[in-house]
């Protein structure tokens, strides 16, 4: 389930990004490494919960796109990833995201009403839970599964027994509790987490909600496959949720 890497394959400076502020967040005995890219303290902020593979450096290209929209971006590595210590585990993955969100709002002082929570792939699990329990402006899910149980049943004829006893990974159950706008994005040709998962989440989520299936895109490469479509959807969503303006 978890495929962390420790080495950074890229750097902000190499991609022409401004140097981020670096923070180390305490979470249940572990220390989490995070970056905060700030364009304007009063702007909307993306709280980025990445997926199960790699580390924060692997998300720099899409972060560059968010910065071009004028958004701030806070991204962290859960325990076991990148410069964060500890070992990854499902419950710890969620705890780490809550700790990072508290750091962003309480220590850095970002107004929750200007935060868009982004859950990418497995990162959708803690993202949905934070959005249902904490104040925020909106929730974006990208390439996220409806539930591990349904995902594995779709992909494997005879799934292992643990799949049926892990309710912590059930996004369908949790998304019903959301009280903020939701944008769900998926790649049309995603074979890792097929887009039927995004459709299930969309059907279950309360209004207001939007579903975007990006033509030809695979797993979490929607920003690269159709940047105008992808970042256009982001721009409209931020205007509608944070700034209360029509798209």
Short mmCIF file of C-alpha atoms in Angstrom, two decimals:
data_model
loop_
_atom_site.label_atom_id
_atom_site.label_comp_id
_atom_site.label_asym_id
_atom_site.label_seq_id
_atom_site.Cartn_x
_atom_site.Cartn_y
_atom_site.Cartn_z
CA UNK A 1 0.00 0.00 0.00
CA UNK A 2 2.76 2.47 0.92
CA UNK A 3 5.66 3.08 -1.48
CA UNK A 4 7.67 5.92 0.04
CA UNK A 5 10.97 7.20 -1.30
CA UNK A 6 13.49 9.08 0.82
CA UNK A 7 15.53 10.93 -1.82
CA UNK A 8 14.20 14.05 -3.53
CA UNK A 9 14.23 13.54 -7.31
CA UNK A 10 13.78 17.26 -7.95
CA UNK A 11 14.12 20.61 -6.22
CA UNK A 12 12.08 23.82 -6.26
CA UNK A 13 15.01 25.84 -7.62
CA UNK A 14 15.58 23.44 -10.51
CA UNK A 15 11.98 23.98 -11.62
CA UNK A 16 12.19 27.74 -11.19
CA UNK A 17 9.99 27.85 -8.10
CA UNK A 18 10.47 30.31 -5.25
CA UNK A 19 12.14 28.77 -2.21
CA UNK A 20 9.48 27.40 0.15
CA UNK A 21 9.41 27.88 3.88
CA UNK A 22 10.39 24.61 5.53
CA UNK A 23 8.61 23.28 8.58
CA UNK A 24 8.94 20.18 10.73
CA UNK A 25 5.63 19.07 12.22
CA UNK A 26 5.27 16.87 15.30
CA UNK A 27 2.76 14.04 14.90
CA UNK A 28 2.32 11.23 17.40
CA UNK A 29 6.03 10.91 18.13
CA UNK A 30 7.08 11.34 14.50
CA UNK A 31 8.51 14.45 12.84
CA UNK A 32 7.07 15.37 9.45
CA UNK A 33 8.85 17.43 6.82
CA UNK A 34 6.78 20.05 5.00
CA UNK A 35 7.07 22.90 2.50
CA UNK A 36 4.97 26.05 2.35
CA UNK A 37 5.01 27.95 -0.95
CA UNK A 38 3.49 31.37 -0.31
CA UNK A 39 2.50 33.72 -3.13
CA UNK A 40 0.39 36.03 -0.96
CA UNK A 41 -0.62 35.45 2.65
CA UNK A 42 -4.16 36.63 1.86
CA UNK A 43 -4.59 34.25 -1.09
CA UNK A 44 -6.27 30.86 -1.06
CA UNK A 45 -4.06 28.01 0.15
CA UNK A 46 -3.96 24.45 -1.14
CA UNK A 47 -3.41 21.91 1.63
CA UNK A 48 -1.90 19.07 -0.41
CA UNK A 49 -2.16 15.46 0.84
CA UNK A 50 -0.24 13.38 -1.68
CA UNK A 51 -0.64 9.72 -2.57
CA UNK A 52 1.08 6.52 -1.52
CA UNK A 53 4.24 6.72 -3.67
CA UNK A 54 7.29 8.98 -3.77
CA UNK A 55 7.51 12.13 -1.65
CA UNK A 56 6.74 15.85 -1.79
CA UNK A 57 9.44 16.56 -4.39
CA UNK A 58 7.56 14.43 -6.92
CA UNK A 59 4.66 16.92 -6.81
CA UNK A 60 6.64 20.04 -7.69
CA UNK A 61 5.48 20.22 -11.32
CA UNK A 62 1.80 20.41 -10.41
CA UNK A 63 2.61 22.76 -7.52
CA UNK A 64 4.16 25.10 -10.08
CA UNK A 65 0.76 25.25 -11.80
CA UNK A 66 -1.03 26.12 -8.56
CA UNK A 67 1.45 28.92 -7.89
CA UNK A 68 0.78 30.34 -11.36
CA UNK A 69 -2.88 30.59 -10.33
CA UNK A 70 -1.80 32.73 -7.39
CA UNK A 71 -2.41 30.01 -4.81
CA UNK A 72 -0.30 29.24 -1.77
CA UNK A 73 0.60 25.56 -1.34
CA UNK A 74 1.34 23.63 1.85
CA UNK A 75 2.53 20.06 1.28
CA UNK A 76 3.93 17.56 3.77
CA UNK A 77 5.39 14.08 3.80
CA UNK A 78 3.66 11.57 6.10
CA UNK A 79 5.91 9.49 8.33
CA UNK A 80 8.34 7.30 6.41
CA UNK A 81 8.32 9.54 3.32
CA UNK A 82 11.13 11.87 2.25
CA UNK A 83 12.69 13.61 5.24
CA UNK A 84 9.91 12.53 7.63
CA UNK A 85 10.86 9.86 10.12
CA UNK A 86 8.83 6.88 11.38
CA UNK A 87 7.04 4.11 9.50
CA UNK A 88 3.89 4.51 7.37
CA UNK A 89 0.62 2.89 8.44
CA UNK A 90 -3.06 3.58 7.56
CA UNK A 91 -4.08 5.21 10.86
CA UNK A 92 -0.78 7.09 11.13
CA UNK A 93 -1.28 8.38 7.57
CA UNK A 94 -4.53 10.01 8.68
CA UNK A 95 -3.10 11.26 11.99
CA UNK A 96 -0.18 12.89 10.16
CA UNK A 97 -2.52 14.78 7.84
CA UNK A 98 -4.52 16.13 10.79
CA UNK A 99 -1.28 17.20 12.50
CA UNK A 100 -0.09 18.97 9.35
CA UNK A 101 -3.44 20.73 8.93
CA UNK A 102 -3.34 21.94 12.53
CA UNK A 103 0.17 23.26 11.93
CA UNK A 104 -1.00 25.19 8.86
CA UNK A 105 -3.96 26.78 10.62
CA UNK A 106 -2.65 27.20 14.17
CA UNK A 107 1.12 27.67 13.84
CA UNK A 108 1.37 29.35 10.43
CA UNK A 109 -1.97 31.07 10.95
CA UNK A 110 -3.73 30.44 7.64
CA UNK A 111 -7.46 31.17 7.80
CA UNK A 112 -9.32 27.84 7.31
CA UNK A 113 -11.99 29.62 5.26
CA UNK A 114 -9.32 30.18 2.60
CA UNK A 115 -8.01 26.61 2.50
CA UNK A 116 -8.78 24.11 -0.25
CA UNK A 117 -7.96 20.57 0.89
CA UNK A 118 -6.52 18.44 -1.92
CA UNK A 119 -6.40 14.65 -1.61
CA UNK A 120 -4.46 12.87 -4.33
CA UNK A 121 -5.03 9.10 -4.74
CA UNK A 122 -4.56 7.51 -1.28
CA UNK A 123 -4.28 11.05 0.10
CA UNK A 124 -8.02 11.33 -0.45
CA UNK A 125 -8.58 9.26 2.69
CA UNK A 126 -7.28 11.82 5.20
CA UNK A 127 -8.43 14.70 2.98
CA UNK A 128 -12.07 13.62 3.19
CA UNK A 129 -11.85 13.17 6.94
CA UNK A 130 -10.26 16.55 7.57
CA UNK A 131 -12.85 18.26 5.36
CA UNK A 132 -15.65 16.57 7.30
CA UNK A 133 -14.26 17.46 10.74
CA UNK A 134 -12.38 20.74 10.32
CA UNK A 135 -13.29 24.10 8.83
CA UNK A 136 -12.17 24.65 5.23
CA UNK A 137 -13.41 26.29 2.01
CA UNK A 138 -13.62 23.21 -0.18
CA UNK A 139 -12.35 19.73 -1.01
CA UNK A 140 -10.67 18.48 -4.19
CA UNK A 141 -10.16 14.75 -4.78
CA UNK A 142 -7.96 13.49 -7.60
CA UNK A 143 -7.74 9.85 -8.66
CA UNK A 144 -9.16 8.77 -5.31
CA UNK A 145 -10.81 5.42 -4.60
CA UNK A 146 -14.37 5.13 -3.34
CA UNK A 147 -13.33 2.48 -0.82
CA UNK A 148 -10.51 -0.05 -0.73
CA UNK A 149 -13.10 -2.81 -0.51
CA UNK A 150 -14.77 -1.82 -3.79
CA UNK A 151 -11.47 -1.02 -5.50
CA UNK A 152 -9.93 -4.40 -4.74
CA UNK A 153 -13.13 -6.25 -5.61
CA UNK A 154 -13.12 -4.48 -8.99
CA UNK A 155 -9.48 -5.36 -9.69
CA UNK A 156 -8.96 -8.72 -7.94
CA UNK A 157 -11.45 -11.63 -8.20
CA UNK A 158 -10.55 -13.06 -4.76
CA UNK A 159 -9.37 -10.17 -2.54
CA UNK A 160 -7.52 -10.74 0.76
CA UNK A 161 -9.57 -10.79 3.95
CA UNK A 162 -8.03 -7.56 5.35
CA UNK A 163 -9.88 -5.62 2.68
CA UNK A 164 -13.19 -6.39 4.38
CA UNK A 165 -12.13 -5.32 7.87
CA UNK A 166 -10.50 -1.94 7.14
CA UNK A 167 -13.29 0.66 7.46
CA UNK A 168 -10.69 3.41 7.89
CA UNK A 169 -10.25 3.34 4.10
CA UNK A 170 -13.91 3.85 3.19
CA UNK A 171 -14.28 7.23 1.48
CA UNK A 172 -17.88 6.59 0.43
CA UNK A 173 -18.95 6.47 4.05
CA UNK A 174 -17.02 9.59 5.03
CA UNK A 175 -17.83 11.83 2.08
CA UNK A 176 -21.51 11.83 3.08
CA UNK A 177 -20.49 14.03 6.04
CA UNK A 178 -18.95 16.77 3.89
CA UNK A 179 -20.57 20.21 4.19
CA UNK A 180 -18.32 22.14 1.76
CA UNK A 181 -18.16 22.20 -2.06
CA UNK A 182 -16.39 19.22 -3.64
CA UNK A 183 -14.49 18.96 -6.93
CA UNK A 184 -13.66 15.41 -8.02
CA UNK A 185 -11.14 14.90 -10.84
CA UNK A 186 -10.12 11.65 -12.53
CA UNK A 187 -8.21 10.44 -15.56
CA UNK A 188 -10.35 8.78 -18.22
CA UNK A 189 -7.76 6.00 -18.71
CA UNK A 190 -6.69 5.57 -15.08
CA UNK A 191 -6.06 1.85 -14.56
CA UNK A 192 -4.66 2.24 -11.04
CA UNK A 193 -7.88 3.67 -9.61
CA UNK A 194 -10.44 3.49 -12.44
CA UNK A 195 -12.72 6.54 -12.86
CA UNK A 196 -15.76 4.55 -11.73
CA UNK A 197 -14.42 5.32 -8.23
CA UNK A 198 -14.68 9.06 -8.84
CA UNK A 199 -18.18 8.63 -10.22
CA UNK A 200 -19.21 6.71 -7.09
CA UNK A 201 -17.78 9.44 -4.88
CA UNK A 202 -19.54 12.11 -6.92
CA UNK A 203 -22.88 10.31 -6.69
CA UNK A 204 -22.52 9.98 -2.91
CA UNK A 205 -21.17 13.45 -2.07
CA UNK A 206 -23.65 16.15 -1.00
CA UNK A 207 -24.20 19.23 -3.16
CA UNK A 208 -22.54 21.45 -4.29
CA UNK A 209 -20.24 19.15 -6.23
CA UNK A 210 -18.54 18.84 -9.60
CA UNK A 211 -17.05 15.88 -11.47
CA UNK A 212 -14.31 16.27 -14.10
CA UNK A 213 -13.09 13.27 -16.10
CA UNK A 214 -10.03 14.35 -18.09
CA UNK A 215 -9.93 12.74 -21.53
CA UNK A 216 -6.90 10.53 -22.16
CA UNK A 217 -5.40 11.08 -18.71
CA UNK A 218 -3.98 8.30 -16.55
CA UNK A 219 -3.50 8.22 -12.76
CA UNK A 220 -2.95 11.73 -11.33
CA UNK A 221 -1.44 13.12 -14.55
CA UNK A 222 -4.51 15.20 -15.40
CA UNK A 223 -2.59 18.46 -14.95
CA UNK A 224 -0.05 17.40 -17.58
CA UNK A 225 -2.45 15.79 -20.05
CA UNK A 226 -4.88 18.72 -20.26
CA UNK A 227 -3.45 21.68 -18.32
CA UNK A 228 -6.00 24.20 -19.61
CA UNK A 229 -8.92 21.97 -18.60
CA UNK A 230 -7.37 20.96 -15.29
CA UNK A 231 -6.19 24.35 -14.07
CA UNK A 232 -9.29 26.01 -15.49
CA UNK A 233 -11.42 23.80 -13.24
CA UNK A 234 -9.19 24.67 -10.29
CA UNK A 235 -9.45 28.40 -11.01
CA UNK A 236 -13.25 28.30 -11.15
CA UNK A 237 -13.49 26.18 -8.02
CA UNK A 238 -11.28 28.52 -5.98
CA UNK A 239 -13.22 31.59 -7.14
CA UNK A 240 -16.53 29.99 -6.21
CA UNK A 241 -15.46 28.57 -2.85
CA UNK A 242 -12.90 30.99 -1.42
CA UNK A 243 -13.88 34.25 -3.10
CA UNK A 244 -17.60 33.54 -3.62
CA UNK A 245 -17.51 34.63 -7.25
CA UNK A 246 -18.99 32.98 -10.33
CA UNK A 247 -16.51 31.03 -12.44
#
